[in-house]
PDB file of C-alpha atoms and ligand atoms in Angstrom:
ATOM      1  CA  UNK A   1       0.000   0.000   0.000  1.00 46.00           C
ATOM      2  CA  UNK A   2       1.272   3.431  -0.923  1.00 50.00           C
ATOM      3  CA  UNK A   3       1.421   5.992   1.813  1.00 50.00           C
ATOM      4  CA  UNK A   4       2.496   9.617   1.707  1.00 47.00           C
ATOM      5  CA  UNK A   5       5.004  10.602   4.351  1.00 52.00           C
ATOM      6  CA  UNK A   6       4.427  13.888   6.208  1.00 51.00           C
ATOM      7  CA  UNK A   7       5.473  16.760   4.025  1.00 59.00           C
ATOM      8  CA  UNK A   8       5.134  14.610   0.926  1.00 75.00           C
ATOM      9  CA  UNK A   9       4.300  16.285  -2.374  1.00 89.00           C
ATOM     10  CA  UNK A  10       0.601  15.526  -2.243  1.00 94.00           C
ATOM     11  CA  UNK A  11       0.252  16.966   1.218  1.00 96.00           C
ATOM     12  CA  UNK A  12       2.186  20.085   0.260  1.00 97.00           C
ATOM     13  CA  UNK A  13      -0.038  20.569  -2.770  1.00 97.00           C
ATOM     14  CA  UNK A  14      -3.153  20.455  -0.645  1.00 97.00           C
ATOM     15  CA  UNK A  15      -1.660  22.820   1.898  1.00 97.00           C
ATOM     16  CA  UNK A  16      -0.695  25.374  -0.730  1.00 98.00           C
ATOM     17  CA  UNK A  17      -4.009  25.025  -2.593  1.00 98.00           C
ATOM     18  CA  UNK A  18      -5.941  25.735   0.594  1.00 98.00           C
ATOM     19  CA  UNK A  19      -3.842  28.701   1.669  1.00 98.00           C
ATOM     20  CA  UNK A  20      -3.757  30.175  -1.811  1.00 98.00           C
ATOM     21  CA  UNK A  21      -7.511  30.132  -2.245  1.00 98.00           C
ATOM     22  CA  UNK A  22      -7.972  31.661   1.206  1.00 98.00           C
ATOM     23  CA  UNK A  23      -5.492  34.431   0.365  1.00 98.00           C
ATOM     24  CA  UNK A  24      -7.160  35.106  -2.978  1.00 98.00           C
ATOM     25  CA  UNK A  25     -10.532  35.331  -1.253  1.00 98.00           C
ATOM     26  CA  UNK A  26      -9.167  37.743   1.384  1.00 98.00           C
ATOM     27  CA  UNK A  27      -7.658  39.980  -1.276  1.00 98.00           C
ATOM     28  CA  UNK A  28     -10.976  40.059  -3.127  1.00 98.00           C
ATOM     29  CA  UNK A  29     -12.868  40.825   0.110  1.00 98.00           C
ATOM     30  CA  UNK A  30     -10.537  43.678   1.041  1.00 98.00           C
ATOM     31  CA  UNK A  31     -10.717  45.136  -2.451  1.00 98.00           C
ATOM     32  CA  UNK A  32     -14.498  44.999  -2.494  1.00 98.00           C
ATOM     33  CA  UNK A  33     -14.754  46.468   0.985  1.00 98.00           C
ATOM     34  CA  UNK A  34     -13.149  49.665  -0.269  1.00 97.00           C
ATOM     35  CA  UNK A  35     -14.949  49.818  -3.590  1.00 98.00           C
ATOM     36  CA  UNK A  36     -12.158  48.346  -5.662  1.00 98.00           C
ATOM     37  CA  UNK A  37     -12.338  45.366  -7.938  1.00 96.00           C
ATOM     38  CA  UNK A  38     -10.370  42.244  -7.043  1.00 96.00           C
ATOM     39  CA  UNK A  39      -8.561  42.267 -10.351  1.00 96.00           C
ATOM     40  CA  UNK A  40      -7.012  45.654  -9.583  1.00 98.00           C
ATOM     41  CA  UNK A  41      -4.788  43.849  -7.084  1.00 98.00           C
ATOM     42  CA  UNK A  42      -2.106  41.459  -8.310  1.00 98.00           C
ATOM     43  CA  UNK A  43      -0.802  38.829  -5.931  1.00 98.00           C
ATOM     44  CA  UNK A  44       2.943  38.250  -6.064  1.00 99.00           C
ATOM     45  CA  UNK A  45       3.798  35.101  -4.136  1.00 99.00           C
ATOM     46  CA  UNK A  46       7.128  35.576  -2.370  1.00 98.00           C
ATOM     47  CA  UNK A  47       8.974  32.298  -2.782  1.00 98.00           C
ATOM     48  CA  UNK A  48      12.278  33.189  -1.055  1.00 98.00           C
ATOM     49  CA  UNK A  49      13.678  30.273   0.985  1.00 97.00           C
ATOM     50  CA  UNK A  50      11.177  27.872  -0.678  1.00 97.00           C
ATOM     51  CA  UNK A  51      12.161  25.053  -3.023  1.00 97.00           C
ATOM     52  CA  UNK A  52      11.431  25.113  -6.757  1.00 98.00           C
ATOM     53  CA  UNK A  53       8.884  22.350  -6.140  1.00 97.00           C
ATOM     54  CA  UNK A  54       6.725  24.933  -4.334  1.00 98.00           C
ATOM     55  CA  UNK A  55       6.951  27.228  -7.352  1.00 98.00           C
ATOM     56  CA  UNK A  56       5.740  24.377  -9.576  1.00 98.00           C
ATOM     57  CA  UNK A  57       2.789  23.755  -7.290  1.00 98.00           C
ATOM     58  CA  UNK A  58       1.930  27.465  -7.298  1.00 98.00           C
ATOM     59  CA  UNK A  59       2.122  27.446 -11.077  1.00 98.00           C
ATOM     60  CA  UNK A  60      -0.316  24.547 -11.273  1.00 98.00           C
ATOM     61  CA  UNK A  61      -2.770  26.629  -9.257  1.00 98.00           C
ATOM     62  CA  UNK A  62      -2.469  29.609 -11.577  1.00 98.00           C
ATOM     63  CA  UNK A  63       0.212  31.744  -9.925  1.00 98.00           C
ATOM     64  CA  UNK A  64       2.270  33.585 -12.542  1.00 98.00           C
ATOM     65  CA  UNK A  65       3.975  36.238 -10.379  1.00 98.00           C
ATOM     66  CA  UNK A  66       6.750  35.239  -7.983  1.00 99.00           C
ATOM     67  CA  UNK A  67       9.041  37.341  -5.792  1.00 99.00           C
ATOM     68  CA  UNK A  68      12.604  36.669  -4.662  1.00 98.00           C
ATOM     69  CA  UNK A  69      15.006  38.752  -2.589  1.00 98.00           C
ATOM     70  CA  UNK A  70      18.444  37.179  -3.027  1.00 98.00           C
ATOM     71  CA  UNK A  71      20.251  37.099  -6.327  1.00 98.00           C
ATOM     72  CA  UNK A  72      21.978  33.748  -6.132  1.00 98.00           C
ATOM     73  CA  UNK A  73      18.927  31.902  -4.860  1.00 98.00           C
ATOM     74  CA  UNK A  74      16.691  33.598  -7.418  1.00 98.00           C
ATOM     75  CA  UNK A  75      19.052  32.825 -10.311  1.00 98.00           C
ATOM     76  CA  UNK A  76      19.154  29.150  -9.375  1.00 98.00           C
ATOM     77  CA  UNK A  77      15.411  28.818  -9.024  1.00 98.00           C
ATOM     78  CA  UNK A  78      14.794  30.707 -12.235  1.00 98.00           C
ATOM     79  CA  UNK A  79      17.036  28.205 -14.045  1.00 98.00           C
ATOM     80  CA  UNK A  80      15.225  25.294 -12.416  1.00 98.00           C
ATOM     81  CA  UNK A  81      11.845  26.715 -13.472  1.00 98.00           C
ATOM     82  CA  UNK A  82      12.870  27.864 -16.948  1.00 97.00           C
ATOM     83  CA  UNK A  83      10.025  25.889 -18.536  1.00 98.00           C
ATOM     84  CA  UNK A  84       7.392  27.869 -16.613  1.00 98.00           C
ATOM     85  CA  UNK A  85       5.925  31.099 -17.958  1.00 98.00           C
ATOM     86  CA  UNK A  86       6.487  33.200 -14.843  1.00 98.00           C
ATOM     87  CA  UNK A  87       7.065  36.872 -14.132  1.00 98.00           C
ATOM     88  CA  UNK A  88       9.978  37.235 -11.709  1.00 98.00           C
ATOM     89  CA  UNK A  89       9.979  40.136  -9.257  1.00 99.00           C
ATOM     90  CA  UNK A  90      13.218  41.017  -7.501  1.00 99.00           C
ATOM     91  CA  UNK A  91      12.191  42.565  -4.170  1.00 98.00           C
ATOM     92  CA  UNK A  92      15.373  42.528  -2.071  1.00 98.00           C
ATOM     93  CA  UNK A  93      18.061  45.087  -1.459  1.00 97.00           C
ATOM     94  CA  UNK A  94      20.320  45.118  -4.462  1.00 97.00           C
ATOM     95  CA  UNK A  95      24.039  45.792  -4.850  1.00 97.00           C
ATOM     96  CA  UNK A  96      25.364  47.253  -8.075  1.00 98.00           C
ATOM     97  CA  UNK A  97      27.676  44.270  -8.608  1.00 98.00           C
ATOM     98  CA  UNK A  98      24.643  41.949  -8.774  1.00 98.00           C
ATOM     99  CA  UNK A  99      22.835  43.880 -11.484  1.00 98.00           C
ATOM    100  CA  UNK A 100      24.375  41.926 -14.366  1.00 98.00           C
ATOM    101  CA  UNK A 101      23.024  38.733 -12.836  1.00 98.00           C
ATOM    102  CA  UNK A 102      19.611  40.087 -11.834  1.00 98.00           C
ATOM    103  CA  UNK A 103      18.774  41.366 -15.315  1.00 98.00           C
ATOM    104  CA  UNK A 104      19.194  37.829 -16.671  1.00 98.00           C
ATOM    105  CA  UNK A 105      16.040  36.620 -14.948  1.00 98.00           C
ATOM    106  CA  UNK A 106      14.121  39.514 -13.391  1.00 98.00           C
ATOM    107  CA  UNK A 107      11.162  41.105 -15.149  1.00 98.00           C
ATOM    108  CA  UNK A 108      10.577  43.709 -12.452  1.00 99.00           C
ATOM    109  CA  UNK A 109      12.989  45.122  -9.847  1.00 99.00           C
ATOM    110  CA  UNK A 110      11.086  46.640  -6.912  1.00 98.00           C
ATOM    111  CA  UNK A 111      14.043  47.920  -4.925  1.00 98.00           C
ATOM    112  CA  UNK A 112      15.616  50.772  -6.871  1.00 98.00           C
ATOM    113  CA  UNK A 113      16.613  53.314  -4.243  1.00 98.00           C
ATOM    114  CA  UNK A 114      19.648  55.222  -5.497  1.00 98.00           C
ATOM    115  CA  UNK A 115      20.997  56.779  -8.687  1.00 98.00           C
ATOM    116  CA  UNK A 116      23.948  54.403  -8.912  1.00 98.00           C
ATOM    117  CA  UNK A 117      21.561  51.477  -9.080  1.00 98.00           C
ATOM    118  CA  UNK A 118      19.700  53.105 -11.958  1.00 98.00           C
ATOM    119  CA  UNK A 119      22.970  53.478 -13.851  1.00 98.00           C
ATOM    120  CA  UNK A 120      24.096  49.929 -13.089  1.00 98.00           C
ATOM    121  CA  UNK A 121      20.761  48.354 -14.056  1.00 98.00           C
ATOM    122  CA  UNK A 122      20.564  50.377 -17.246  1.00 98.00           C
ATOM    123  CA  UNK A 123      24.054  49.356 -18.268  1.00 98.00           C
ATOM    124  CA  UNK A 124      23.372  45.693 -17.427  1.00 98.00           C
ATOM    125  CA  UNK A 125      20.160  45.626 -19.484  1.00 98.00           C
ATOM    126  CA  UNK A 126      21.941  47.118 -22.494  1.00 98.00           C
ATOM    127  CA  UNK A 127      24.812  44.674 -22.147  1.00 98.00           C
ATOM    128  CA  UNK A 128      22.440  41.720 -21.850  1.00 98.00           C
ATOM    129  CA  UNK A 129      20.578  42.871 -24.945  1.00 98.00           C
ATOM    130  CA  UNK A 130      17.280  42.072 -23.297  1.00 98.00           C
ATOM    131  CA  UNK A 131      13.907  43.808 -23.395  1.00 97.00           C
ATOM    132  CA  UNK A 132      13.393  46.748 -21.025  1.00 98.00           C
ATOM    133  CA  UNK A 133      13.343  46.008 -17.309  1.00 98.00           C
ATOM    134  CA  UNK A 134      10.515  47.453 -15.254  1.00 99.00           C
ATOM    135  CA  UNK A 135      11.918  49.325 -12.247  1.00 99.00           C
ATOM    136  CA  UNK A 136      10.092  50.599  -9.181  1.00 99.00           C
ATOM    137  CA  UNK A 137      11.282  53.310  -6.819  1.00 98.00           C
ATOM    138  CA  UNK A 138      11.532  51.840  -3.335  1.00 98.00           C
ATOM    139  CA  UNK A 139      10.306  54.432  -0.846  1.00 98.00           C
ATOM    140  CA  UNK A 140      11.354  54.359   2.797  1.00 97.00           C
ATOM    141  CA  UNK A 141       8.378  55.173   5.024  1.00 96.00           C
ATOM    142  CA  UNK A 142      10.101  54.998   8.415  1.00 92.00           C
ATOM    143  CA  UNK A 143       9.402  57.932  10.710  1.00 84.00           C
ATOM    144  CA  UNK A 144      12.904  58.694  11.887  1.00 78.00           C
ATOM    145  CA  UNK A 145      16.151  58.617   9.964  1.00 75.00           C
ATOM    146  CA  UNK A 146      17.744  56.302  12.481  1.00 74.00           C
ATOM    147  CA  UNK A 147      15.233  53.545  11.760  1.00 72.00           C
ATOM    148  CA  UNK A 148      15.338  54.275   8.054  1.00 74.00           C
ATOM    149  CA  UNK A 149      19.075  53.693   7.837  1.00 74.00           C
ATOM    150  CA  UNK A 150      19.878  50.271   6.447  1.00 78.00           C
ATOM    151  CA  UNK A 151      16.306  49.330   5.558  1.00 84.00           C
ATOM    152  CA  UNK A 152      16.535  50.411   1.957  1.00 92.00           C
ATOM    153  CA  UNK A 153      14.432  52.905   0.092  1.00 97.00           C
ATOM    154  CA  UNK A 154      14.667  56.552  -0.764  1.00 97.00           C
ATOM    155  CA  UNK A 155      12.955  59.167   1.411  1.00 96.00           C
ATOM    156  CA  UNK A 156       9.533  60.194   0.046  1.00 97.00           C
ATOM    157  CA  UNK A 157      10.620  63.703  -0.956  1.00 97.00           C
ATOM    158  CA  UNK A 158      13.496  62.321  -3.038  1.00 97.00           C
ATOM    159  CA  UNK A 159      11.394  59.704  -4.836  1.00 98.00           C
ATOM    160  CA  UNK A 160      10.254  61.867  -7.786  1.00 98.00           C
ATOM    161  CA  UNK A 161      13.844  62.713  -8.768  1.00 98.00           C
ATOM    162  CA  UNK A 162      14.823  59.056  -8.708  1.00 98.00           C
ATOM    163  CA  UNK A 163      11.701  58.181 -10.706  1.00 98.00           C
ATOM    164  CA  UNK A 164      12.770  60.728 -13.310  1.00 98.00           C
ATOM    165  CA  UNK A 165      16.215  59.126 -13.518  1.00 98.00           C
ATOM    166  CA  UNK A 166      14.626  55.720 -14.148  1.00 98.00           C
ATOM    167  CA  UNK A 167      12.304  57.161 -16.776  1.00 98.00           C
ATOM    168  CA  UNK A 168      15.279  58.688 -18.607  1.00 98.00           C
ATOM    169  CA  UNK A 169      17.504  55.603 -18.365  1.00 98.00           C
ATOM    170  CA  UNK A 170      17.962  53.458 -21.441  1.00 98.00           C
ATOM    171  CA  UNK A 171      16.705  49.915 -20.965  1.00 98.00           C
ATOM    172  CA  UNK A 172      14.501  50.746 -17.985  1.00 98.00           C
ATOM    173  CA  UNK A 173      10.764  51.348 -17.800  1.00 98.00           C
ATOM    174  CA  UNK A 174       9.467  53.266 -14.813  1.00 99.00           C
ATOM    175  CA  UNK A 175       6.776  51.044 -13.295  1.00 99.00           C
ATOM    176  CA  UNK A 176       5.873  52.947 -10.128  1.00 99.00           C
ATOM    177  CA  UNK A 177       6.668  52.672  -6.427  1.00 99.00           C
ATOM    178  CA  UNK A 178       7.254  50.049  -3.764  1.00 98.00           C
ATOM    179  CA  UNK A 179       7.474  50.142   0.030  1.00 98.00           C
ATOM    180  CA  UNK A 180       7.660  48.026   3.141  1.00 97.00           C
ATOM    181  CA  UNK A 181       5.634  49.244   6.132  1.00 96.00           C
ATOM    182  CA  UNK A 182       7.654  50.854   8.922  1.00 94.00           C
ATOM    183  CA  UNK A 183       8.646  48.673  11.867  1.00 87.00           C
ATOM    184  CA  UNK A 184       5.925  48.833  14.491  1.00 82.00           C
ATOM    185  CA  UNK A 185       4.351  51.883  12.879  1.00 84.00           C
ATOM    186  CA  UNK A 186       0.908  52.589  11.483  1.00 93.00           C
ATOM    187  CA  UNK A 187       0.896  50.678   8.196  1.00 97.00           C
ATOM    188  CA  UNK A 188      -2.205  52.407   6.831  1.00 97.00           C
ATOM    189  CA  UNK A 189      -0.785  55.903   7.385  1.00 97.00           C
ATOM    190  CA  UNK A 190       2.492  54.856   5.800  1.00 97.00           C
ATOM    191  CA  UNK A 191       0.794  53.328   2.761  1.00 98.00           C
ATOM    192  CA  UNK A 192      -1.320  56.470   2.368  1.00 98.00           C
ATOM    193  CA  UNK A 193       1.937  58.394   2.204  1.00 98.00           C
ATOM    194  CA  UNK A 194       3.161  55.986  -0.469  1.00 98.00           C
ATOM    195  CA  UNK A 195       0.033  56.632  -2.493  1.00 98.00           C
ATOM    196  CA  UNK A 196       0.737  60.375  -2.345  1.00 98.00           C
ATOM    197  CA  UNK A 197       4.251  59.745  -3.612  1.00 98.00           C
ATOM    198  CA  UNK A 198       2.783  57.590  -6.371  1.00 98.00           C
ATOM    199  CA  UNK A 199       0.389  60.372  -7.395  1.00 98.00           C
ATOM    200  CA  UNK A 200       3.249  62.859  -7.622  1.00 98.00           C
ATOM    201  CA  UNK A 201       5.064  60.490  -9.957  1.00 98.00           C
ATOM    202  CA  UNK A 202       2.081  59.542 -12.129  1.00 98.00           C
ATOM    203  CA  UNK A 203       1.436  63.260 -12.740  1.00 98.00           C
ATOM    204  CA  UNK A 204       4.430  63.255 -15.041  1.00 97.00           C
ATOM    205  CA  UNK A 205       4.432  59.545 -15.899  1.00 98.00           C
ATOM    206  CA  UNK A 206       0.818  58.416 -16.275  1.00 98.00           C
ATOM    207  CA  UNK A 207       1.722  54.804 -17.013  1.00 98.00           C
ATOM    208  CA  UNK A 208       3.839  54.342 -13.858  1.00 98.00           C
ATOM    209  CA  UNK A 209       0.831  53.144 -11.904  1.00 98.00           C
ATOM    210  CA  UNK A 210       2.277  50.264  -9.887  1.00 99.00           C
ATOM    211  CA  UNK A 211       2.003  50.570  -6.104  1.00 99.00           C
ATOM    212  CA  UNK A 212       3.747  47.530  -4.627  1.00 99.00           C
ATOM    213  CA  UNK A 213       2.791  47.457  -0.954  1.00 98.00           C
ATOM    214  CA  UNK A 214       1.588  44.996   1.613  1.00 98.00           C
ATOM    215  CA  UNK A 215       2.867  41.680   2.879  1.00 98.00           C
ATOM    216  CA  UNK A 216       1.099  38.824   4.696  1.00 98.00           C
ATOM    217  CA  UNK A 217       0.674  40.892   7.857  1.00 97.00           C
ATOM    218  CA  UNK A 218      -0.505  44.178   6.370  1.00 98.00           C
ATOM    219  CA  UNK A 219      -1.944  43.503   2.908  1.00 98.00           C
ATOM    220  CA  UNK A 220      -5.401  44.711   3.959  1.00 98.00           C
ATOM    221  CA  UNK A 221      -4.095  48.174   4.873  1.00 98.00           C
ATOM    222  CA  UNK A 222      -2.155  48.269   1.624  1.00 98.00           C
ATOM    223  CA  UNK A 223      -5.185  47.404  -0.507  1.00 98.00           C
ATOM    224  CA  UNK A 224      -7.238  50.093   1.223  1.00 98.00           C
ATOM    225  CA  UNK A 225      -4.454  52.590   0.495  1.00 98.00           C
ATOM    226  CA  UNK A 226      -4.468  51.717  -3.208  1.00 98.00           C
ATOM    227  CA  UNK A 227      -1.874  48.964  -3.645  1.00 98.00           C
ATOM    228  CA  UNK A 228      -1.887  47.411  -7.103  1.00 98.00           C
ATOM    229  CA  UNK A 229       0.520  44.627  -6.131  1.00 98.00           C
ATOM    230  CA  UNK A 230       0.772  42.786  -2.808  1.00 98.00           C
ATOM    231  CA  UNK A 231       3.810  40.648  -1.978  1.00 98.00           C
ATOM    232  CA  UNK A 232       2.844  37.694   0.169  1.00 98.00           C
ATOM    233  CA  UNK A 233       4.946  34.764   1.299  1.00 98.00           C
ATOM    234  CA  UNK A 234       3.990  33.342   4.681  1.00 98.00           C
ATOM    235  CA  UNK A 235       0.225  33.540   4.157  1.00 98.00           C
ATOM    236  CA  UNK A 236       0.473  31.317   1.093  1.00 98.00           C
ATOM    237  CA  UNK A 237       3.446  29.073   1.882  1.00 98.00           C
ATOM    238  CA  UNK A 238       3.524  28.968   5.689  1.00 96.00           C
ATOM    239  CA  UNK A 239       6.072  30.383   8.085  1.00 91.00           C
ATOM    240  CA  UNK A 240       9.644  30.513   6.885  1.00 83.00           C
ATOM    241  CA  UNK A 241      12.207  28.636   9.010  1.00 72.00           C
ATOM    242  CA  UNK A 242      14.088  31.869   9.718  1.00 63.00           C
ATOM    243  CA  UNK A 243      13.427  35.573   9.205  1.00 51.00           C
ATOM    244  CA  UNK A 244      15.289  36.926   6.211  1.00 48.00           C
TER     245      UNK A 244
HETATM  246  C1  PLP B 301       9.762  38.489   2.513  1.00 79.04           C
HETATM  247  C2  PLP B 301       9.180  39.703   1.889  1.00 79.04           C
HETATM  248  C3  PLP B 301       7.803  39.794   1.656  1.00 79.04           C
HETATM  249  C4  PLP B 301       6.810  38.711   2.052  1.00 79.04           C
HETATM  250  O1  PLP B 301       6.669  38.678   3.445  1.00 79.04           O
HETATM  251  P1  PLP B 301       5.575  37.719   4.126  1.00 79.04           P
HETATM  252  O2  PLP B 301       5.495  38.217   5.515  1.00 79.04           O
HETATM  253  O3  PLP B 301       6.143  36.326   4.035  1.00 79.04           O
HETATM  254  O4  PLP B 301       4.318  37.857   3.383  1.00 79.04           O
HETATM  255  C5  PLP B 301       7.336  40.939   1.016  1.00 79.04           C
HETATM  256  N1  PLP B 301       8.176  41.942   0.647  1.00 79.04           N
HETATM  257  C6  PLP B 301       9.496  41.885   0.880  1.00 79.04           C
HETATM  258  C7  PLP B 301      10.349  43.035   0.464  1.00 79.04           C
HETATM  259  C8  PLP B 301      10.048  40.773   1.507  1.00 79.04           C
HETATM  260  O5  PLP B 301      11.364  40.728   1.734  1.00 79.04           O
END
C-alpha cells in the first residue's frame, strides 16, 4: 500500500491550494470592501527560501507572479523553473555588482533606491541585450532617519527625482513605487503616504501606476491605500524557518 510521508508532495499541494484560495478570497474581500475590484490587485507570491517544487505547485494553481530577494537563490530557481511562464519580481536590497546577474532573470525590480543602481541596471540591461526592465522606486516610510538607515528605500521627498532618472535611463521602464511598512508603525498611514508619492510620480508619468505594498501581515491596509501589487509569502506558503 502506498502511503504519503508527512510533508510529501501531495500533502504540500493540498496545503498550498488551501492557503492560496484563502489568500485570494481575502484579497478580493478587502478590495471589495473599499470599492475596488479584485482584479485591480495582483498577488505576487514571495517564494524566497522555498524550493522550486513549491513554485511548480503554485504554477499549477495559476500563480504567474513570484518574488525573490536574493540574487543567487533567485538565479538558481529561475534556471530550475525555466520551462514555466512566470514573471519574476526582484524585491530585495540590491548591490550594483549583482545587477548583471539580476537582469538575466528579473522582469521587475522593486528595490531601486539610489541613482547608482539606476545606472548599473541600465548598463546591465543594455549589455544583456534584453527587453526593457521594469523598475520601481523603493520608498522608505520609516518615521525617523535612524530607523530608516539600512532598511533600503529613498525618502519620500526624493522619490520623484529618482523616478525621473529611471524614466530617462535606457533599458529601464518606470513602473511605479514600492514600500515596506515601517517597523511597528501605522501601516495604513504609511501606505497612504506611499500613495501620495505615487500620485506625484504619475502626474508626469501616467503609465507608472504600480504601487507595490503589503505583505502577509498588512496587505489589507495596503489594498485600502491603493496597492496594485501585494507581496505575500507566509500567508500562502507557511512560516519561513528563519526571518530573512
Ligand atoms: C519576505 C518579503 C515579503 C513577504 O513577506 P511575508 O510576511 O512572508 O508575506 C514581502 N516583501 C518583501 C520586500 C520581503 O522581503
